[in-house]
C-alpha positions as CSV (number, residue, x, y, z in Angstrom):
1,M,11.7,1.3,17.7
2,L,13.9,4.1,16.3
3,N,15.4,4.0,12.9
4,R,18.2,6.3,11.7
5,L,20.3,6.4,8.5
6,I,23.9,7.8,8.7
7,T,25.7,8.5,5.5
8,E,28.1,10.9,3.9
9,E,26.3,13.8,2.3
10,L,27.3,13.8,-1.4
11,D,27.4,17.4,-2.7
12,T,28.3,16.1,-6.2
13,Q,26.3,18.1,-8.8
14,L,24.5,15.6,-11.0
15,I,23.6,18.2,-13.6
16,T,26.5,20.0,-15.4
17,D,26.8,23.8,-15.4
18,Q,26.1,23.9,-19.1
19,E,22.9,21.9,-18.7
20,L,21.8,24.2,-15.9
21,I,22.4,27.3,-17.9
22,M,20.6,26.0,-20.9
23,Y,17.6,24.5,-19.1
24,C,17.1,27.5,-16.8
25,A,17.7,29.9,-19.7
26,V,20.2,32.0,-17.7
27,N,22.7,34.1,-19.5
28,D,24.3,35.8,-16.5
29,P,27.5,34.0,-15.5
30,S,27.2,35.4,-11.9
31,A,24.0,33.3,-11.4
32,L,25.9,30.0,-11.8
33,P,26.9,29.5,-8.2
34,L,23.2,30.0,-7.2
35,L,22.1,27.5,-9.8
36,R,24.6,24.9,-8.5
37,D,23.3,25.3,-4.9
38,L,19.7,25.1,-6.1
39,S,20.4,21.9,-8.1
40,I,22.0,20.2,-5.1
41,T,19.0,21.3,-3.0
42,A,16.7,19.7,-5.6
43,Q,18.7,16.5,-5.5
44,Q,18.4,16.4,-1.7
45,W,14.6,17.1,-1.9
46,I,14.2,14.2,-4.4
47,E,16.1,11.8,-2.1
48,T,13.8,12.8,0.8
49,Y,10.7,12.4,-1.4
50,C,11.8,9.1,-2.8
51,S,13.1,7.8,0.5
52,N,16.2,6.6,-1.4
53,F,19.6,8.0,-2.3
54,I,20.1,8.9,-6.0
55,T,23.8,7.9,-6.1
56,Q,24.8,4.7,-4.5
57,R,27.0,5.1,-1.3
58,S,27.9,3.5,2.0
59,I,25.1,3.7,4.5
60,R,24.9,2.9,8.3
61,W,21.4,1.9,9.4
62,V,20.8,2.0,13.1
63,M,17.8,0.4,14.8
64,A,17.4,0.9,18.5
65,R,14.8,0.4,21.3
66,G,14.5,1.5,24.9
67,E,15.2,-0.7,27.8
68,Q,11.5,-1.2,28.4
69,E,10.6,-1.7,24.7
70,K,10.8,-5.5,24.7
71,T,7.3,-5.9,23.4
72,D,5.4,-8.8,21.9
73,I,5.3,-7.0,18.5
74,F,9.1,-6.5,18.6
75,F,9.6,-10.1,19.4
76,R,7.4,-11.4,16.7
77,S,8.9,-9.1,14.1
78,F,12.5,-10.1,14.7
79,L,12.6,-13.4,16.4
80,S,9.5,-15.5,15.6
81,T,9.3,-18.8,13.7
82,R,12.9,-19.6,14.0
83,S,14.1,-23.1,13.4
84,Y,17.6,-24.5,14.2
85,V,19.1,-27.2,12.0
86,A,22.2,-29.4,12.6
87,S,24.4,-27.3,10.3
88,G,23.9,-24.3,12.5
89,F,22.1,-22.2,9.7
90,N,18.6,-21.1,9.8
91,T,16.0,-22.4,7.2
92,I,14.9,-18.8,6.8
93,A,11.3,-19.5,7.7
94,G,10.9,-16.4,10.0
95,Q,10.2,-12.7,9.7
96,W,12.2,-10.4,7.4
97,V,13.2,-6.8,8.0
98,N,13.0,-4.5,5.0
99,F,15.9,-2.3,4.2
100,P,15.2,1.5,4.4
101,T,16.6,2.2,1.0
102,S,17.5,0.0,-2.0
103,A,20.6,-2.1,-1.2
104,I,23.2,-3.9,-3.4
105,S,25.5,-5.3,-0.7
106,V,25.8,-5.7,3.1
107,E,29.2,-5.2,4.7
108,S,28.4,-5.9,8.4
109,V,25.7,-6.5,10.9
110,Q,26.1,-5.8,14.7
111,I,23.8,-6.2,17.7
112,G,24.1,-4.3,20.9
113,I,23.3,-5.5,24.4
114,W,22.6,-3.2,27.3
115,G,25.8,-3.0,29.4
116,Q,27.8,-5.3,27.1
117,P,30.1,-4.9,24.1
118,T,28.7,-4.9,20.6
119,I,28.6,-8.3,18.9
120,Q,29.6,-8.7,15.3
121,L,27.3,-11.1,13.5
122,V,28.5,-13.6,10.8
123,E,26.5,-13.8,7.5
124,G,25.3,-17.3,6.8
125,Q,25.5,-18.2,10.5
126,D,23.8,-15.5,12.5
127,Y,21.8,-13.7,9.7
128,A,20.8,-14.0,6.1
129,V,20.3,-11.3,3.5
130,D,18.1,-11.3,0.4
131,L,19.2,-8.7,-2.1
132,L,17.2,-10.1,-5.0
133,T,13.9,-8.8,-3.7
134,D,12.7,-5.2,-3.8
135,P,12.9,-4.1,-1.1
136,A,16.0,-6.0,0.0
137,R,15.6,-7.7,3.3
138,L,17.4,-9.2,6.2
139,T,16.5,-11.9,8.8
140,L,18.3,-13.0,11.9
141,T,19.0,-16.7,12.2
142,Y,18.6,-18.5,15.5
143,N,22.1,-20.0,15.9
144,L,22.3,-21.5,19.4
145,A,25.6,-19.7,20.2
146,V,23.9,-16.3,20.2
147,Q,20.2,-17.0,20.8
148,D,20.2,-15.5,24.3
149,Y,21.6,-12.3,22.9
150,F,18.9,-12.0,20.2
151,I,16.2,-12.1,23.0
152,N,17.8,-9.3,24.9
153,F,19.6,-7.1,22.3
154,D,18.6,-3.4,22.2
155,S,20.0,-2.3,18.9
156,M,21.2,-3.5,15.5
157,V,23.6,-1.7,13.2
158,V,23.8,-2.6,9.5
159,D,26.5,-1.2,7.3
160,Y,25.5,-1.6,3.6
161,T,25.8,0.0,0.2
162,G,22.6,1.3,-1.3
163,G,21.0,3.9,-3.6
164,M,19.3,4.1,-7.0
165,A,22.3,3.7,-9.3
166,A,26.1,3.8,-9.4
167,S,27.7,7.2,-9.9
168,G,27.4,8.2,-13.6
169,F,24.4,6.0,-14.2
170,E,21.7,7.9,-12.3
171,P,18.2,7.6,-13.9
172,K,17.5,10.2,-16.7
173,T,14.0,10.9,-15.3
174,V,15.5,11.8,-12.0
175,K,18.0,14.2,-13.7
176,L,15.2,15.8,-15.6
177,A,13.3,16.3,-12.3
178,I,16.4,17.9,-10.8
179,K,16.4,20.4,-13.8
180,M,12.7,21.2,-13.4
181,L,13.0,21.8,-9.7
182,T,16.2,23.9,-10.1
183,K,14.4,26.1,-12.7
184,K,11.4,26.5,-10.5
185,L,13.5,27.4,-7.4
186,Y,15.5,29.9,-9.5
187,D,12.5,31.5,-11.2
188,S,10.6,31.8,-7.8
189,R,13.4,33.1,-5.7
190,G,12.1,34.4,-2.4
191,E,8.6,33.0,-2.9
192,D,6.8,30.2,-1.0
193,I,6.2,27.6,-3.7
194,E,5.0,24.0,-4.0
195,L,7.8,21.8,-5.4
196,L,5.7,18.7,-6.0
197,T,4.0,19.3,-9.3
198,P,2.2,16.6,-11.4
199,G,5.1,16.6,-13.8
200,V,7.8,16.1,-11.1
201,E,5.6,13.5,-9.4
202,A,5.2,11.6,-12.7
203,L,9.0,11.5,-13.3
204,L,9.7,10.2,-9.8
205,T,6.9,7.8,-9.3
206,N,8.9,4.7,-10.4
207,H,11.8,5.7,-8.1
208,R,9.9,6.1,-4.8
209,Y,10.9,3.6,-2.2
210,Y,8.5,2.2,0.4
211,G,10.7,-0.3,2.3
212,F,11.5,1.7,5.4
213,G,11.5,-0.3,8.7
214,G,9.1,-3.0,9.7
215,S,9.0,-6.6,8.8
216,R,7.2,-8.5,6.1
C-alpha cells in the first residue's frame, strides 16, 4: 500500500524579520534574505519531524495498491466487519483508517477501479468520518450500491483540510523551535550539524503526529 500527500507548499514566513534579527543577534541587513530562507527551511524540517503541517491547508491524500495487492491484510483493514441496515448507512462497526495528519474537515472521497472511471463517494452513505478523535479517521460503509467496487478498488483519494492550527494561530512552542533552528543553521553555516537537540525535541514533543496510514 502506497501513501502520498499532495499539497501546496506554503513559503509563508511564520517568524517576522524583526524577530529573526533580534533572536539571531544579526546586525547586518544583508543577512536578512538568508535568515528568511533558513527560517522557512526550519519550518519545513519541523513539519517533516512532526509528520504534520504547521499551518492548516488543503491536502490530497492518495492511497494506492498494485493489481496483485489484494491481500487478506488489505481486505481486513478496509472492508471487514461491515453491516448493512435498511436505511443504507453503516453502523460503523468496522475498521477505521487514520488520517496521515491532523484533519478538521473532509471535502471529498473518491475510489478508483482498474480500467474504470473514478467513483465519487457520498458521506453518510458510502463513508463516515470521525473528526473528534486524534488522529481523525475514516471508514468505508458497505452500501449495497457500491459494495462490489469496494472489493476491487485499487486506490482511494481523500481531499481534506488539515494541519496544526489556522494561519495566525500557530503554536508558540513551534515558533520558538523555528527561531532556535534558524539561529543554529545561521551560526553553523557550511557545517554538518545535528538539528534535533533536546531543547527542540522538548518544544515539539506535543506536536508530533503518529497517525500516518494503517487502520485501528
